[in-house]
Steps between C-alpha positions, in 0.01 A plus 500: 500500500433430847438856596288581257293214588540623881382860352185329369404312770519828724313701215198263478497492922469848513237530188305224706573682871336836372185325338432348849563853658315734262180439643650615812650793341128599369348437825717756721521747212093510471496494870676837574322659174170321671563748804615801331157460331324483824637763658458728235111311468442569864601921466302515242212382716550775754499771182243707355431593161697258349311420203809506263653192721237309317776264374628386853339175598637173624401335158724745307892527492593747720785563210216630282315713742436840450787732595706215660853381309663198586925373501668151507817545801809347434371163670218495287248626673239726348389711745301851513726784394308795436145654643373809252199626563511901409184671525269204485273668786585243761363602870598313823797446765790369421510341851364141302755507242781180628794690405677186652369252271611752190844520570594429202346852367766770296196701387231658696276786375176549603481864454212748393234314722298538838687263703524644913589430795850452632793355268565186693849455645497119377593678139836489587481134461520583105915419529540453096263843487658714221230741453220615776217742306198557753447879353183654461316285761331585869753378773544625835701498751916471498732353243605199681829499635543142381528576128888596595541106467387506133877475369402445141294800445541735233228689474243595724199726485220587805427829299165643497350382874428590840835374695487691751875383710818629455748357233649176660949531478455120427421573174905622455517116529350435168865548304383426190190746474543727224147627514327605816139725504304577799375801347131625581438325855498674833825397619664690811846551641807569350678357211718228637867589426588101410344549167768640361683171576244345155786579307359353182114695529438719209167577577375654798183653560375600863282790409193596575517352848497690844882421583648780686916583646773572254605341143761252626830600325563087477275537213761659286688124504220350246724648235295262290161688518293642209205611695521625804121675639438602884255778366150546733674452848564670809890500457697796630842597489739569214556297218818272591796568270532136391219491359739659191649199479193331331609565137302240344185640627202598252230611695604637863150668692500634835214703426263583811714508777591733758863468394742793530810633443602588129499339185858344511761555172559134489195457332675585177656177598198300382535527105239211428195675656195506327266689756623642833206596742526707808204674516274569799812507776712791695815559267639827497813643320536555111463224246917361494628584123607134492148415384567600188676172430200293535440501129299164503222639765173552333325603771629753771265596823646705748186695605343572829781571669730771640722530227688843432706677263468550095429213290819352386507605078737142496117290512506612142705218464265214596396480183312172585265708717088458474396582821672815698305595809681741725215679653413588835831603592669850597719498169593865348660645241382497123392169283844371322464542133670130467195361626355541077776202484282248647344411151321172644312612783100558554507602870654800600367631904706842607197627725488615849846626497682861535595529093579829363534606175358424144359193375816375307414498121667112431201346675362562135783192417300299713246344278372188661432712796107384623526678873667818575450630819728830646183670745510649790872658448622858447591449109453858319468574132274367185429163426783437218345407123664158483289349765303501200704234342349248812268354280488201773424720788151384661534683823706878587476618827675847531271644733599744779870652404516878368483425140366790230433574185272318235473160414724381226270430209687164440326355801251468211682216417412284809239346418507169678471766854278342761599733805609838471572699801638876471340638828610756726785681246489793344421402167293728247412494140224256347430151542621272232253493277565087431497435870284163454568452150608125568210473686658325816498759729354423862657792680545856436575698779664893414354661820655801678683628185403827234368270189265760294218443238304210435506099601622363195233320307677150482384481864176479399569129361701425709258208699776349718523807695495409891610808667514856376689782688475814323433739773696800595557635154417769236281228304249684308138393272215291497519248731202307311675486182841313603431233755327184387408178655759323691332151648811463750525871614508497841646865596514803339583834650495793259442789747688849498500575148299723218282233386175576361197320340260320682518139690419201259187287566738209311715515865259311674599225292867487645361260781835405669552846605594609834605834439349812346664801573432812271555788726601813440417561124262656270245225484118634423174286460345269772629196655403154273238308698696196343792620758256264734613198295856522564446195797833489634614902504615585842646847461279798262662856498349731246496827720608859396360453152201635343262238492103550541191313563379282797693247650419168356338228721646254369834556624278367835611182348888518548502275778892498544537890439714655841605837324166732301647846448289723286559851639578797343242461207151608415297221578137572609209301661502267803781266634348203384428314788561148336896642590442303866527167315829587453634279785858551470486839454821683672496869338232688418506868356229677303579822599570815331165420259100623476362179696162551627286329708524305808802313644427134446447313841608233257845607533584401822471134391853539359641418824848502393505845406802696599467825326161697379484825325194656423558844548456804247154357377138617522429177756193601725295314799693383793838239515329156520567283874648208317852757399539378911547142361786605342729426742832464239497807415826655551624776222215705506145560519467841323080651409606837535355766215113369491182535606474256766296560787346357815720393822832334473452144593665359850573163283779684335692466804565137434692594257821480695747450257436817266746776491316722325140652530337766300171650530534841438324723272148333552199557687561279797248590811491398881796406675852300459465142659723414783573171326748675285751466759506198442653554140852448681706499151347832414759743416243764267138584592337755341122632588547848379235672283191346640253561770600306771491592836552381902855355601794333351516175592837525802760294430894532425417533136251781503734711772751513272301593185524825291264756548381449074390146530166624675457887394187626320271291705163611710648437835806313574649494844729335729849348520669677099684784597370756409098395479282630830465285796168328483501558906250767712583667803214302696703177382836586608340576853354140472856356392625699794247316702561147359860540570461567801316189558728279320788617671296376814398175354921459377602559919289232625577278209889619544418336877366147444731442251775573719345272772410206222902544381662457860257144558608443133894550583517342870291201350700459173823536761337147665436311214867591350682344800294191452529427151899610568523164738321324269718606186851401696494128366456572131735761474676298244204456268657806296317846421121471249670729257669196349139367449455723249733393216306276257736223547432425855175633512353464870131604475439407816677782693479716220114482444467609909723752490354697198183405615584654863706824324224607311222475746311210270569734208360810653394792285785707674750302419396545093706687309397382129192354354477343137299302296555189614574579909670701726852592629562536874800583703594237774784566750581168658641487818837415373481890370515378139231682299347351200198592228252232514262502193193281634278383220114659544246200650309517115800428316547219742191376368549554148682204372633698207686760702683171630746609229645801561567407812676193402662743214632738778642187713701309201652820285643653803633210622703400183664813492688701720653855423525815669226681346278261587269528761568204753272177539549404897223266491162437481188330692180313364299406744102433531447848648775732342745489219782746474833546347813665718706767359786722636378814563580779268482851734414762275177266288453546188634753236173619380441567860757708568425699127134541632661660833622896452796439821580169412544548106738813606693277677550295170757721355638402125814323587278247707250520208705379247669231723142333550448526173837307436408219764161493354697431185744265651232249636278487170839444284547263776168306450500513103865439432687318788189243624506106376188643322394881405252599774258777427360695752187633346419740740773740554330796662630779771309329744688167446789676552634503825777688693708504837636722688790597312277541211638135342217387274336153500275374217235301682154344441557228248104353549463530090874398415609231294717311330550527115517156336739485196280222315214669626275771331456728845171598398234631808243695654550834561657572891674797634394862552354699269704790375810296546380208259684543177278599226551122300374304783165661384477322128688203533521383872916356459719521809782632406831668722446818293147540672735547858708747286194724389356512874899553633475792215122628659676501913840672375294792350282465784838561719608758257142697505398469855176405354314208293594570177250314304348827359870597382560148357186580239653831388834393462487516121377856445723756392351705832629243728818439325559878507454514867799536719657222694471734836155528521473143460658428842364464834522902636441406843914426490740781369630420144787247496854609531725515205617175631214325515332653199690258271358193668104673547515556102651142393209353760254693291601405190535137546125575658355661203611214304383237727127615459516497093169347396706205262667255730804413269606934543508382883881456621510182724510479879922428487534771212381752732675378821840539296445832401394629878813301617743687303373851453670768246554851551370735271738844519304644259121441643244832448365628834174268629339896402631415139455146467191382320346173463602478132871515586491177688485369145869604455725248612731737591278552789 
């Protein structure tokens, strides 16, 4: 009884102890929630764009606020336990945010907004931290070393920013992470080894990052890991073997790399995978059998690498498969017939490889099949019937392989086709006649094949039609009667073929159109007037037909029009001269018609004409003054075959780019100017058939001349063997006499020079011993070459002794001249000789030529590679600006083409290996750089080579950078004639614009010669007939046996680097591969033999 009266007493004490306390308790509780609330109040101040933080105020319970969550601790407490605020458009620092006064926080995510700055170290303050989400945001700087400390952390997530450090090792302290992603900053370095001590991480994701070194093998200890992806780095080296030892993984990516090495058996190891990515790295070998076990993966991607060797027939057993992508490899042998087993996939890439043999008939088992692409291998044989059981397919690629015979009529079946691409095979027979009977397709392209009879009607409805390639066929009727109107056609190329029928006013309705070509055919009646309405055509071919009529004005109205060929018709009247609005105008030819009339002064307007052809006409009067203005002309200026009279102008000798000038076959009266010397890049003149008279103009060029370029003419004379000397007896006698006097006039100069030279030497003997006293003290000052490299740049020294070397950039010390300035060769007195480019005084002036200078300064000095032209230094100064080079002996390539000695120097051993460091540095640039950078103005001229013929790609005032989450869209910059043809409709930087001008100097290698005029003819049966020897330079003897491999892979990879559709276009690394490991060809036809055609074979 006593106790339980004790046990009462000590009950009510308590009860009565605790309602004195509680309003203690209440007090410190509110107190630390009062702060939280602050804090959080006082961030929120420094924030903007927080409109849905409405709810926080200090009247409101920070419990109830908007994305915030609050817990009681075990004392009590209730405290702040979680911050979400995903995507809620918050933009600020996070340098406000009291981390200290939160430290009570387990959840943090503040992803998907615009926060920036730094993360601040004081997060590591965040001790009960569990999960860390910042993803998504705008931070700089480094991850801070500090967050090592956060013990408690599970999963953390700085995905999706600009971090630009390395990967701290203190994050190997976090033991307890099981989910780590960096992915998609800018982080540097290697990947620290002491990851692999987070023994419990099953996510890691580093890709998309600029980390560079080796995969550390440590790695292969997170034996826990289900995703593993270091894809878009710059990691080299093999794949470490431990990495096998990651058998719980389901995705694994190491895609866009420069790893190498092979793909390793213990792959097979790794029997959970759902997608293993490679692509984009070095890996050579075969494709290990042990793959085959990796019956979960869904999607495979081994492509863009150096893989050999058939494709294994055990991948029929990853039945799970949807995506395959092998292409872009060196893989041979036939297609395995157990690839029909993979019943579930839609993606199926085989292109770009060495496959022989027939299309294997169990793709027909395939039937959720939506891509199929094998082009561009060496498959034989017809298209089997049961493809037309791929009533999924969308898109089949098969072009370029040798396949025959006629189309299966199943393809019929197809009807859901919205790209079909059969070019370059040998196929024959008709087109299906339900080609667009689902009305989806977008793409038809059957090109370079033996199709007969007519486009199938369906195409005629068929109004989501984009891009047509029909050409090079046996396609025959009316034109008029099976082409309707297409509101999104943009190309359409139906030239070479048997078409007849007349040209459909309704076509001037297809107003997206860039590209008319309809040479080649039977085509009769006039050209529609509503052609002129077609606003954004850039390319119209309709020559070698029949057509009739004038010349419509209104195609005067194509203001983005670079390529007007009408030859080879019947048209009649004037050129219209409402043709000079055509600004962009590139390539002109009306020849080969019954034009009358005058030539339009109107014409030289088009100022960036390259070719004009108006020759085999009935054109009368004389050739207007303004053809002088048209100073990019290069391929040819051709009038020959009229009636053209009066003298030839002297303003044609600005002209100094053409290579080819004809004026034969006219009426031409009075003399030849002497400005045509001044055509240096002339390699064809011909005056023959005239009445000219007086003398040649004497120069290199005209002394080595034939004889026919100036016969049938009233007088010619002088320096052409074998026209008379335009010299009389009396003036020899008064040469004789003037020699006589110069020789004179050379002994007495020969005298005071002498005398001037020994003051010169004795005095410059003087002034040496004094500065040599004068020098003794500073010997140790080190030697001014060392003020050259950009990161100790001494402009001090530097600027005098250029300044000194050259004179004050004397004219004789000039040994280029561009655009934008000049290039001089200083020798400083340390006997280092460099190539100084020194801007011209206007551009100085000219605030917007401020940026390819600047251009020029910070792409060259973010890269460094061997086939790059060297950045020394440069100067900006009030008086000069110029930018140091090392000097490159032998100039520039189309330098030593336009000299006779220097190009037979260039033999074909030493042309293919600058065409493989030419190659080299662009892969280099597109492929290997932080960031794709695109020339834009690869040209001979800009490239550059030394003594031992080593070429360096130089010039980079245009270059720049391709953003990924940008659209690269700009002006048009670069040479004409080298510009690839899509930069002249829609104006988007892309690396396959470097790959079509690389294509334009490789034939320009190849040819000796600018081969823009070979470029347009490339198509025609006549050009594809011609032979591959009289394409080549014949100043050098034909290559050996040895070489002749190499010279015929080089022009093949050419030929298809100048293809008019970008996506035909190998890339930059593509092409480096395939100069890097040449094949030999055993059975390759004489360069007598060879034709263009065969380069089609990829047995050649």
């Amino acid at each position: 009884m006593p106790s339980q009266l004790y046990r009462s007493s000590l009950a009510t004490n308590l009860l009565w102890l605790l309602v004195l306390l509680s309003p203690f308790l209440v007090l410190v509780t509110a107190t630390s929630l009062g702060s939280q609330a602050r804090a959080l109040l006082h961030w929120k101040s420094t924030l903007q764009g927080g409109q849905l933080l409405a709810s926080w105020n200090i009247d409101s319970r920070p419990c109830n606020w908007t994305g915030v969550a609050c817990r009681v601790t075990r004392k009590g407490r209730l405290v702040i336990a979680d911050v979400h605020l995903p995507d809620t458009s918050l933009a600020g620092p996070l340098d406000a945010f009291n981390f200290s006064a939160l430290g009570s926080l387990a959840n943090l995510n503040l992803s998907c907004n615009r926060l920036n700055g730094t993360i601040p170290p004081a997060i590591a303050t965040l001790s009960q931290l569990v999960t860390l989400d910042l993803t998504g945001n705008l931070f700089v700087g480094r991850i801070p070393i500090e967050m090592g400390s956060m013990k408690g952390l599970q999963f953390l997530s700085l995905s999706q920013n600009q971090i630009m450090s390395s990967v701290p090792p203190s994050l190997s302290n976090l033991s307890g992470l099981t989910h780590l992603d960096l992915g998609q900053n800018k982080l540097r370095g290697p990947i620290p080894r002491e990851l692999g001590r987070l023994e419990k991480l099953r996510f890691l994701e580093l890709g998309d990052n600029q980390l560079s070194g080796s995969i550390p093998p440590g790695l292969g200890n997170l034996t826990r890991l289900y995703h593993l992806a270091l894809c878009k780095n710059q990691l080299t080296g093999s794949i470490p073997r431990q990495l096998g030892d990651l058998i719980d993984l389901i995705y694994f990516s190491l895609s866009n790399n420069n790893l190498t090495g092979t793909l390793l058996s213990i792959m097979g190891n790794l029997t959970k995978l759902q997608s293993l990515l490679v692509w984009k790295n070095q890996l050579s070998g075969s494709i290990p059998l042990e793959i085959g076990n990796l019956i979960e993966v869904s999607k495979l991607d081994v492509s863009n690498n150096m893989l050999t060797g058939p494709i294994p027939s055990i991948i029929g057993n990853m039945s799970n498969l949807n995506i395959l992508h092998l292409f872009n490899n060196e893989l041979s042998g036939s297609i395995p017939s157990q690839i029909g087993n993979l019943l579930h996939i839609f993606n199926l890439d085989l292109s770009n490889n060495m496959l022989t043999g027939s299309i294997p008939f169990s793709l027909g088992n395939m039937s959720k099949l939506n891509i199929l692409f094998l082009y561009d291998n060496k498959l034989s044989g017809p298209i089997p019937p049961s493809l037309g059981n791929l009533k999924n397919l969308t898109d089949l690629r098969l072009f370029m392989n040798g396949l025959y015979g006629p189309l299966p009529p199943e393809m019929n079946n197809i009807i859901g086709l919205t790209s079909l691409q059969l070019s370059n095979n040998n196929f024959s027979g008709y087109l299906p006649a339900d080609i667009c009977k689902g009305g989806a397709l977008s793409y038809l392209a059957v090109s370079n094949n033996s199709f007969q009879g007519p486009i199938p009607m369906t195409l005629k409805n068929c109004t989501g039609l984009s891009r047509l390639y029909l050409h090079h066929n046996q396609l025959t009727g009316d034109i008029s009667q099976y082409l309707g109107v297409y509101p999104h056609l943009w190309y359409v190329d139906l030239s070479f073929n048997r078409l007849s029928g007349t040209l459909s006013p309704d076509w001037g309705r297809w107003h997206n159109l860039t590209c008319l070509r309809i040479s080649n055919n039977n085509i009769t009646g006039v050209i529609r007037p509503e052609f002129g309405h077609l606003s954004n055509l850039q390319k119209l071919d309709l020559s070698s037909n029949h057509l009739q009529g004038e010349i419509p004005k209104s195609l005067g109205n194509l203001a983005y029009l670079y390529n007007l060929s009408l030859s080879n018709n019947r048209l009649v009247g004037e050129v219209p001269m409402e043709l000079g609005r055509m600004s962009n105008l590139q390539l002109l030819d009306l020849s080969r018609n019954g034009l009358t009339g005058r030539i339009p002064y109107q014409i030289g307007t088009c100022m960036k004409l390259q070719l004009l052809k108006l020759n085999n006409n009935n054109l009368s009067g004389s050739i207007p003054l303004e053809i002088g203005n048209l100073v990019y002309l290069q391929d040819a200026l051709d009038l020959s075959h009229n009636s053209l009279t009066g003298e030839i102008p002297s303003q044609l000798g600005k002209l100094s780019m053409l290579q080819y000038l004809n004026l034969s076959h006219n009426g031409f009266t009075g003399g030849l100017p002497s400005s045509l010397k001044d055509m240096v890049s002339l390699s064809v003149i011909d005056v023959s058939h005239n009445e000219l008279e007086g003398p040649v103009p004497d120069s290199p060029f005209f002394h080595k001349a034939p004889l026919e370029w100036f016969l049938h003419n009233k007088g010619l004379c002088g320096v052409v063997k074998g026209l008379p000397p335009c010299v009389s007896a009396a003036s020899r006698r008064n040469d004789e006499s003037k020699h006589h006097k110069v020789v004179v006039i050379l002994a007495i100069t020969a005298s005071m020079v002498f005398i001037l030279l020994s003051l010169m030497i004795v005095g410059a003997a003087l002034q040496f011993r004094k500065r040599k006293k004068q020098s003794l003290p500073a010997q140790d000052n080190g030697n001014r070459e060392g003020a050259f490299c950009i990161l100790s740049f001494d402009g001090r020294y530097a600027y005098k002794d250029i300044i000194e070397a050259t004179e004050d950039f004397n004219d004789k010390y000039c040994i280029g001249t561009g655009a934008c300035g000049s290039v001089y060769r200083a020798e400083l007195t340390s006997g280092k000789v460099l190539a100084v480019k020194k801007i011209h005084l206007q551009e100085i002036e000219n605030t917007s030529n401020e940026i390819p200078f600047q251009n020029e300064i910070q792409t060259l000095t973010r890269i460094r590679h061997r086939n790059i032209v060297k950045l020394y230094g440069f100067c900006c100064s009030t008086r000069h600006k110029f930018l140091v080079y090392e000097y490159m002996e032998r100039g520039s390539l189309g330098s030593i083409l336009r000299s006779e000695a220097a190009a037979a120097e260039l033999d074909w051993v030493k042309r293919v290996d600058v065409v493989k460091d030419v190659a080299r540095a662009l892969s280099y640039m597109h492929h290997d750089c932080d960031q794709p950078i695109v020339h834009r103005d690869i040209t001979s001229n800009n490239i550059l080579l030394d003594s031992e013929f080593k070429a360096c790609v130089s010039d980079f005032g245009i270059a720049r950078l391709l953003q990924p989450d940008s659209s690269n869209w700009s002006m048009i910059a670069g040479t004409h004639g080298y510009l690839a043809p899509e930069l002249a409709y829609r104006m988007r930087v892309t690396t396959q614009c470097d790959v079509y001008s690389f294509g334009v100097v490789t034939l320009e290698l190849l040819m000796g010669t600018y081969p823009g005029e070979f470029i347009s003819v490339l198509p025609s049966s006549s050009a594809q007939s011609s032979s591959v020897k009289t394409i080549l330079d014949q100043r050098v003897p034909l290559p050996t046996a040895e070489a002749a491999d190499e010279v015929v892979a080089v022009l093949r990879l050419a030929i298809r680097c100048v293809d008019d559709n970008p996506e035909s276009r190998p890339t930059m690394k593509h092409i480096f591969y395939k100069l890097s490991t040449p094949k030999t060809h055993p059975n390759l036809p004489s360069l007598d033999s060879l034709k263009l055609s065969d380069l089609r074979n990829g047995e050649i």
